[in-house]
CSV table of C-alpha atoms in Angstrom, one decimal:
chain,number,residue,atom,x,y,z
A,1,MET,CA,288.5,61.6,143.3
A,2,ALA,CA,290.9,59.6,145.5
A,3,LYS,CA,291.9,56.1,144.1
A,4,VAL,CA,289.2,53.6,144.8
A,5,MET,CA,290.4,50.0,145.5
A,6,LYS,CA,287.0,48.3,145.1
A,7,ARG,CA,283.6,49.1,143.6
A,8,PRO,CA,280.2,47.4,143.8
A,9,ARG,CA,279.3,45.6,140.6
A,10,TYR,CA,277.1,47.7,138.3
A,11,ALA,CA,275.8,47.6,134.7
A,12,GLU,CA,274.6,50.5,132.7
A,13,MET,CA,271.5,51.1,130.6
A,14,ASN,CA,270.2,54.4,129.1
A,15,GLY,CA,272.9,56.2,131.1
A,16,ILE,CA,271.7,54.8,134.4
A,17,LEU,CA,274.0,52.6,136.5
A,18,TYR,CA,272.1,49.7,138.0
A,19,PRO,CA,273.1,46.6,140.0
A,20,GLU,CA,274.7,44.0,137.8
A,21,MET,CA,272.6,41.4,139.6
A,22,PHE,CA,269.4,42.9,138.1
A,23,SER,CA,268.0,41.2,135.0
A,24,PRO,CA,268.7,43.5,132.0
A,25,LYS,CA,265.5,42.3,130.5
A,26,CYS,CA,263.4,43.3,133.6
A,27,PHE,CA,265.2,46.6,133.9
A,28,LYS,CA,264.6,47.5,130.3
A,29,GLU,CA,260.9,46.6,130.6
A,30,ALA,CA,260.6,48.8,133.7
A,31,LEU,CA,262.1,51.8,131.7
A,32,GLU,CA,259.7,51.1,128.8
A,33,TYR,CA,256.5,50.6,130.9
A,34,LYS,CA,253.6,52.9,130.1
A,35,PRO,CA,251.7,53.6,133.4
A,36,GLU,CA,248.0,52.8,133.6
A,37,ARG,CA,245.4,55.1,135.2
A,38,GLY,CA,245.7,54.8,139.0
A,39,ASP,CA,249.3,53.4,139.1
A,40,VAL,CA,251.3,54.6,142.1
A,41,PHE,CA,255.1,54.8,142.2
A,42,ILE,CA,257.3,55.3,145.2
A,43,CYS,CA,260.3,57.1,143.9
A,44,THR,CA,263.5,57.5,145.9
A,45,TYR,CA,267.2,57.4,145.6
A,46,PRO,CA,268.5,54.2,147.2
A,47,LYS,CA,268.4,54.1,151.0
A,48,CYS,CA,266.2,57.1,151.5
A,49,GLY,CA,263.3,55.4,153.2
A,50,THR,CA,262.0,53.4,150.3
A,51,THR,CA,261.1,50.2,152.2
A,52,TRP,CA,259.4,52.2,155.0
A,53,MET,CA,257.2,54.2,152.5
A,54,GLN,CA,256.4,50.9,150.6
A,55,ASN,CA,255.1,49.5,153.9
A,56,VAL,CA,253.1,52.7,154.7
A,57,ALA,CA,251.5,52.8,151.3
A,58,MET,CA,250.7,49.1,151.3
A,59,TYR,CA,248.9,49.3,154.7
A,60,ILE,CA,247.0,52.4,153.6
A,61,PHE,CA,245.7,50.5,150.6
A,62,ARG,CA,244.9,47.5,152.8
A,63,LYS,CA,243.2,49.8,155.3
A,64,GLY,CA,245.3,48.4,158.1
A,65,LYS,CA,244.8,44.7,157.4
A,66,GLU,CA,248.0,42.8,158.2
A,67,ILE,CA,249.7,40.7,155.5
A,68,GLU,CA,249.8,37.0,156.2
A,69,ASN,CA,253.5,36.5,155.4
A,70,PRO,CA,256.5,38.7,154.5
A,71,TYR,CA,256.6,37.6,150.9
A,72,GLU,CA,253.2,39.3,150.3
A,73,PHE,CA,255.2,42.5,150.5
A,74,LEU,CA,256.7,41.6,147.2
A,75,LYS,CA,253.3,41.2,145.7
A,76,PHE,CA,251.6,44.4,147.0
A,77,ALA,CA,254.7,46.7,146.9
A,78,PRO,CA,257.0,45.3,144.3
A,79,PHE,CA,260.3,46.7,142.9
A,80,ILE,CA,259.4,47.5,139.3
A,81,ASP,CA,263.0,47.6,138.3
A,82,LEU,CA,263.1,43.8,138.9
A,83,LEU,CA,259.6,42.7,138.0
A,84,GLY,CA,259.5,42.1,134.2
A,85,ASN,CA,256.3,42.7,132.2
A,86,GLU,CA,254.5,39.7,133.6
A,87,GLY,CA,255.0,40.9,137.2
A,88,ILE,CA,254.3,44.6,136.3
A,89,TYR,CA,250.9,43.8,134.7
A,90,GLY,CA,250.1,41.2,137.3
A,91,MET,CA,250.6,43.3,140.3
A,92,PRO,CA,247.3,43.4,142.4
A,93,ARG,CA,245.8,46.8,142.3
A,94,PRO,CA,245.6,49.0,144.3
A,95,GLY,CA,249.3,48.8,145.0
A,96,ALA,CA,252.5,50.8,144.7
A,97,PHE,CA,255.6,50.2,142.6
A,98,LYS,CA,258.9,50.9,144.1
A,99,THR,CA,261.6,52.4,141.9
A,100,HIS,CA,264.9,54.3,142.2
A,101,LEU,CA,264.7,55.9,138.7
A,102,PRO,CA,265.3,59.6,138.3
A,103,TYR,CA,262.4,61.6,137.0
A,104,SER,CA,263.9,61.9,133.6
A,105,HIS,CA,263.8,58.1,133.2
A,106,MET,CA,260.5,57.5,135.0
A,107,PRO,CA,257.6,55.7,133.4
A,108,PHE,CA,255.3,58.8,133.5
A,109,SER,CA,251.7,59.5,133.1
A,110,PRO,CA,249.5,62.4,134.4
A,111,GLU,CA,247.0,59.7,135.4
A,112,ALA,CA,249.5,58.0,137.7
A,113,LYS,CA,250.6,59.2,141.1
A,114,TYR,CA,254.2,59.6,142.4
A,115,ILE,CA,255.5,59.6,146.0
A,116,PHE,CA,259.0,61.0,146.4
A,117,VAL,CA,261.0,60.6,149.6
A,118,ALA,CA,264.3,62.5,150.3
A,119,ARG,CA,266.9,61.9,153.0
A,120,ASP,CA,269.9,63.7,154.4
A,121,PRO,CA,272.7,62.7,152.0
A,122,LYS,CA,275.1,61.9,154.9
A,123,ASP,CA,272.8,59.4,156.4
A,124,CYS,CA,272.0,58.1,152.9
A,125,CYS,CA,275.6,57.5,152.2
A,126,VAL,CA,276.2,55.5,155.3
A,127,SER,CA,273.1,53.4,154.9
A,128,PHE,CA,273.9,52.8,151.2
A,129,TYR,CA,277.4,51.6,152.2
A,130,TYR,CA,276.0,48.9,154.5
A,131,HIS,CA,273.4,47.9,151.9
A,132,ALA,CA,276.1,47.4,149.3
A,133,ARG,CA,278.5,45.6,151.7
A,134,ASN,CA,275.8,43.3,153.1
A,135,GLN,CA,274.0,42.4,149.8
A,136,PRO,CA,276.3,39.7,148.3
A,137,GLY,CA,275.1,40.4,144.8
A,138,PHE,CA,277.2,43.5,144.7
A,139,GLY,CA,280.4,41.6,145.3
A,140,PHE,CA,281.4,44.3,147.8
A,141,TRP,CA,281.4,42.3,151.0
A,142,ASP,CA,285.0,43.3,151.7
A,143,GLY,CA,284.5,46.9,150.6
A,144,GLU,CA,285.7,49.8,152.7
A,145,PHE,CA,283.6,52.8,153.7
A,146,ASP,CA,286.3,55.3,152.5
A,147,ASP,CA,286.1,53.8,149.0
A,148,PHE,CA,282.3,53.9,149.0
A,149,PHE,CA,282.3,57.5,150.2
A,150,GLU,CA,284.5,58.5,147.2
A,151,LEU,CA,282.0,56.8,144.8
A,152,PHE,CA,279.1,58.6,146.5
A,153,MET,CA,280.9,61.9,146.1
A,154,ALA,CA,281.6,61.2,142.4
A,155,GLY,CA,278.1,60.0,141.7
A,156,GLU,CA,279.4,56.6,140.6
A,157,LEU,CA,276.9,54.4,142.4
A,158,GLU,CA,273.7,52.7,141.3
A,159,TYR,CA,271.1,55.2,139.9
A,160,ASN,CA,274.0,57.6,139.6
A,161,ASP,CA,274.5,60.8,141.6
A,162,TYR,CA,272.4,61.5,144.8
A,163,PHE,CA,272.3,65.2,144.1
A,164,ASP,CA,271.4,64.9,140.4
A,165,HIS,CA,268.6,62.5,141.3
A,166,LEU,CA,267.2,64.9,143.9
A,167,LEU,CA,267.4,67.8,141.6
A,168,ASP,CA,265.7,65.8,138.8
A,169,TRP,CA,262.7,65.3,141.1
A,170,TYR,CA,262.7,68.6,143.0
A,171,PRO,CA,261.0,70.8,140.3
A,172,HIS,CA,258.0,68.4,140.3
A,173,ARG,CA,257.4,68.3,144.1
A,174,ASN,CA,254.3,70.5,143.8
A,175,ASP,CA,252.9,68.8,140.7
A,176,PRO,CA,249.3,67.7,141.3
A,177,ASN,CA,250.1,64.0,140.9
A,178,VAL,CA,253.2,64.1,143.0
A,179,ILE,CA,253.6,64.1,146.8
A,180,TYR,CA,256.9,64.5,148.5
A,181,THR,CA,258.2,64.1,152.0
A,182,THR,CA,261.5,63.3,153.8
A,183,TYR,CA,262.7,60.4,155.8
A,184,GLU,CA,263.2,62.8,158.7
A,185,ASP,CA,259.6,64.0,158.6
A,186,MET,CA,258.5,60.4,158.7
A,187,LYS,CA,260.6,59.9,161.8
A,188,ARG,CA,259.2,63.1,163.4
A,189,ASP,CA,255.5,62.5,162.8
A,190,ILE,CA,254.5,59.3,160.9
A,191,LYS,CA,250.9,59.8,161.8
A,192,ALA,CA,250.8,63.1,159.9
A,193,ILE,CA,252.5,61.5,156.9
A,194,ILE,CA,250.0,58.7,156.9
A,195,LEU,CA,247.1,61.1,156.9
A,196,LYS,CA,248.6,63.2,154.2
A,197,LEU,CA,249.4,60.2,152.0
A,198,ALA,CA,246.0,58.6,152.5
A,199,LYS,CA,244.3,61.8,151.3
A,200,PHE,CA,246.6,61.9,148.3
A,201,LEU,CA,246.0,58.2,147.4
A,202,GLY,CA,242.2,58.5,147.3
A,203,GLN,CA,239.1,59.5,149.2
A,204,GLU,CA,238.2,55.9,150.3
A,205,TYR,CA,241.5,55.6,152.1
A,206,ILE,CA,241.3,58.8,154.2
A,207,GLU,CA,237.6,58.0,154.9
A,208,ALA,CA,238.5,54.5,156.1
A,209,ILE,CA,241.0,56.1,158.6
A,210,GLU,CA,238.5,58.8,159.7
A,211,LYS,CA,235.7,56.4,160.2
A,212,ASP,CA,237.7,53.9,162.3
A,213,ASN,CA,240.6,54.9,164.4
A,214,ALA,CA,241.7,51.3,164.6
A,215,VAL,CA,242.7,51.5,160.9
A,216,LEU,CA,245.1,54.4,161.6
A,217,ASN,CA,246.5,52.6,164.7
A,218,SER,CA,247.1,49.5,162.6
A,219,ILE,CA,248.9,51.3,159.9
A,220,ILE,CA,251.1,53.1,162.4
A,221,GLN,CA,251.8,49.8,164.2
A,222,TYR,CA,252.7,47.9,161.0
A,223,SER,CA,254.9,50.7,159.8
A,224,GLY,CA,256.9,50.8,163.0
A,225,PHE,CA,260.6,50.1,162.9
A,226,ASP,CA,260.6,47.0,165.1
A,227,TYR,CA,257.7,45.4,163.2
A,228,MET,CA,259.3,46.0,159.8
A,229,LYS,CA,262.7,44.8,160.9
A,230,LYS,CA,261.2,41.6,162.1
A,231,LYS,CA,258.7,41.0,159.3
A,232,LEU,CA,260.8,42.2,156.3
A,233,SER,CA,264.3,41.1,157.1
A,234,GLU,CA,264.2,38.1,154.7
A,235,VAL,CA,262.1,39.5,151.9
A,236,TYR,CA,264.9,40.1,149.4
A,237,ASP,CA,267.4,37.6,150.8
A,238,LEU,CA,266.0,34.7,148.7
A,239,LYS,CA,268.1,31.7,147.7
A,240,GLU,CA,267.8,30.5,144.1
A,241,GLU,CA,265.8,27.4,145.1
A,242,GLU,CA,263.2,29.6,146.9
A,243,CYS,CA,262.4,31.8,143.8
A,244,SER,CA,260.3,29.2,142.1
A,245,SER,CA,257.6,29.9,144.7
A,246,GLN,CA,257.6,33.6,143.7
A,247,PRO,CA,256.4,33.5,140.0
A,248,MET,CA,255.6,37.2,139.9
A,249,TYR,CA,259.2,38.3,140.6
A,250,GLU,CA,261.1,37.2,137.5
A,251,GLY,CA,264.1,39.3,138.5
A,252,LEU,CA,264.5,37.6,141.9
A,253,LYS,CA,265.5,34.3,140.2
A,254,TYR,CA,268.0,36.2,138.0
A,255,MET,CA,269.4,37.9,141.1
A,256,ALA,CA,269.7,34.7,143.1
A,257,GLN,CA,271.6,33.0,140.2
A,258,PHE,CA,273.9,35.9,139.7
A,259,THR,CA,274.7,36.1,143.4
A,260,ALA,CA,275.4,32.4,143.6
A,261,SER,CA,277.8,32.7,140.7
A,262,LEU,CA,279.9,35.1,142.8
A,263,LYS,CA,280.5,32.4,145.4
A,264,PRO,CA,280.2,34.8,148.4
A,265,PRO,CA,281.6,33.7,151.7
A,266,ASP,CA,279.3,31.8,154.1
A,267,ASP,CA,280.0,34.2,157.0
A,268,LEU,CA,278.6,37.4,155.5
A,269,PRO,CA,276.6,39.7,157.8
A,270,GLU,CA,272.8,39.3,157.5
A,271,LEU,CA,271.2,41.4,154.8
A,272,GLN,CA,269.1,44.1,156.4
A,273,PHE,CA,266.8,46.4,154.3
A,274,VAL,CA,265.7,47.8,157.6
A,275,ARG,CA,269.0,48.4,159.5
A,276,LYS,CA,269.0,51.1,162.2
A,277,GLY,CA,266.2,53.4,161.2
A,278,ILE,CA,267.8,56.4,163.0
A,279,VAL,CA,268.7,60.0,162.0
A,280,GLY,CA,272.3,61.2,162.4
A,281,ASP,CA,274.1,57.8,162.2
A,282,TRP,CA,276.6,59.6,159.8
A,283,LYS,CA,278.3,61.2,162.8
A,284,ASN,CA,279.6,57.7,163.7
A,285,HIS,CA,281.1,57.1,160.3
A,286,LEU,CA,282.2,60.3,158.4
A,287,SER,CA,285.5,61.9,159.3
A,288,PRO,CA,285.6,65.7,159.7
A,289,GLY,CA,287.2,65.9,156.3
A,290,GLN,CA,284.5,63.8,154.7
A,291,THR,CA,281.8,65.8,156.4
A,292,GLU,CA,283.3,69.1,155.1
A,293,ARG,CA,283.6,67.7,151.5
A,294,LEU,CA,280.0,66.4,151.5
A,295,ASN,CA,278.7,69.7,153.0
A,296,ARG,CA,280.5,71.6,150.3
A,297,LYS,CA,279.0,69.6,147.5
A,298,PHE,CA,275.6,69.9,149.2
A,299,LEU,CA,275.9,73.7,149.1
A,300,GLU,CA,277.2,73.8,145.5
A,301,LYS,CA,274.5,71.5,144.1
A,302,LEU,CA,271.5,72.7,146.1
A,303,LYS,CA,272.2,76.3,146.7
A,304,ASP,CA,269.1,77.6,144.9
A,305,THR,CA,266.6,75.1,146.5
A,306,GLU,CA,264.5,74.7,149.6
A,307,VAL,CA,266.5,71.6,150.4
A,308,LEU,CA,269.0,73.8,152.4
A,309,GLN,CA,266.1,74.3,154.8
A,310,TRP,CA,265.4,70.6,155.0
A,311,TYR,CA,268.9,69.7,156.1
A,312,PRO,CA,270.8,72.5,157.9
A,313,LEU,CA,274.5,71.7,157.8
A,314,GLU,CA,276.3,70.4,160.8
């Protein structure tokens, strides 16, 4: 690996790198949680369509009823890695936990359901870079893409290596309590994904869609890129003083305090969990040499899998 001048700030627990701005207590409690019957988990490597799938699942559960304010997103589709036990057990059901944990570290139960989303590693790498640079809690606001690319290639980012994470989940894609899709399939036909997911989540949700076409139309509308960009842009960008109004999210207060302690510059770019929402943005960022190296690792790691058909190399 080429010399890296700057890295995002990470901690480590049980062999998993995670953002240093996360509460160790909350992260430990997420790892130790024993799922209850009916729990749903949205499981992705970072920047692989997590927020989008959270939004889709939330509106399927709500049968198309719009949330009143963006912070309700934190209540109905929370990030379990940040919650702490009080938030975990207090999440309104039905709902879906977001997590980036690999399968080997997942809170697992045959009575819970798991939604896995994959994304082209090249687009993931680019989106991940902007996330790390624009979230001040990483202390990476002046980080360079070339450094981040080297860390991505070495698997030295939060939740470790992209390819190992994918390979950990891949053998379980056809388990009866697992459903998988890709970011690119969601872009191609979100209606088909919504119908497939509603059926997976429960008979009452697919029946609600089949009985009233307005339910499906609302889920599609509220899961659109422009809607999400507008509604969810400030969900995670909370200041320390704002966290007192979010009692469920213990980890947000810790995150706000940690971020403030870094004394980030005032002129940082706006944090965007929903940034561009396109396929193929990597072509504007990766050099030919970087593309060739990432393609080579892709082939080496995934040579015996169907993933080669999901992402033909360019």
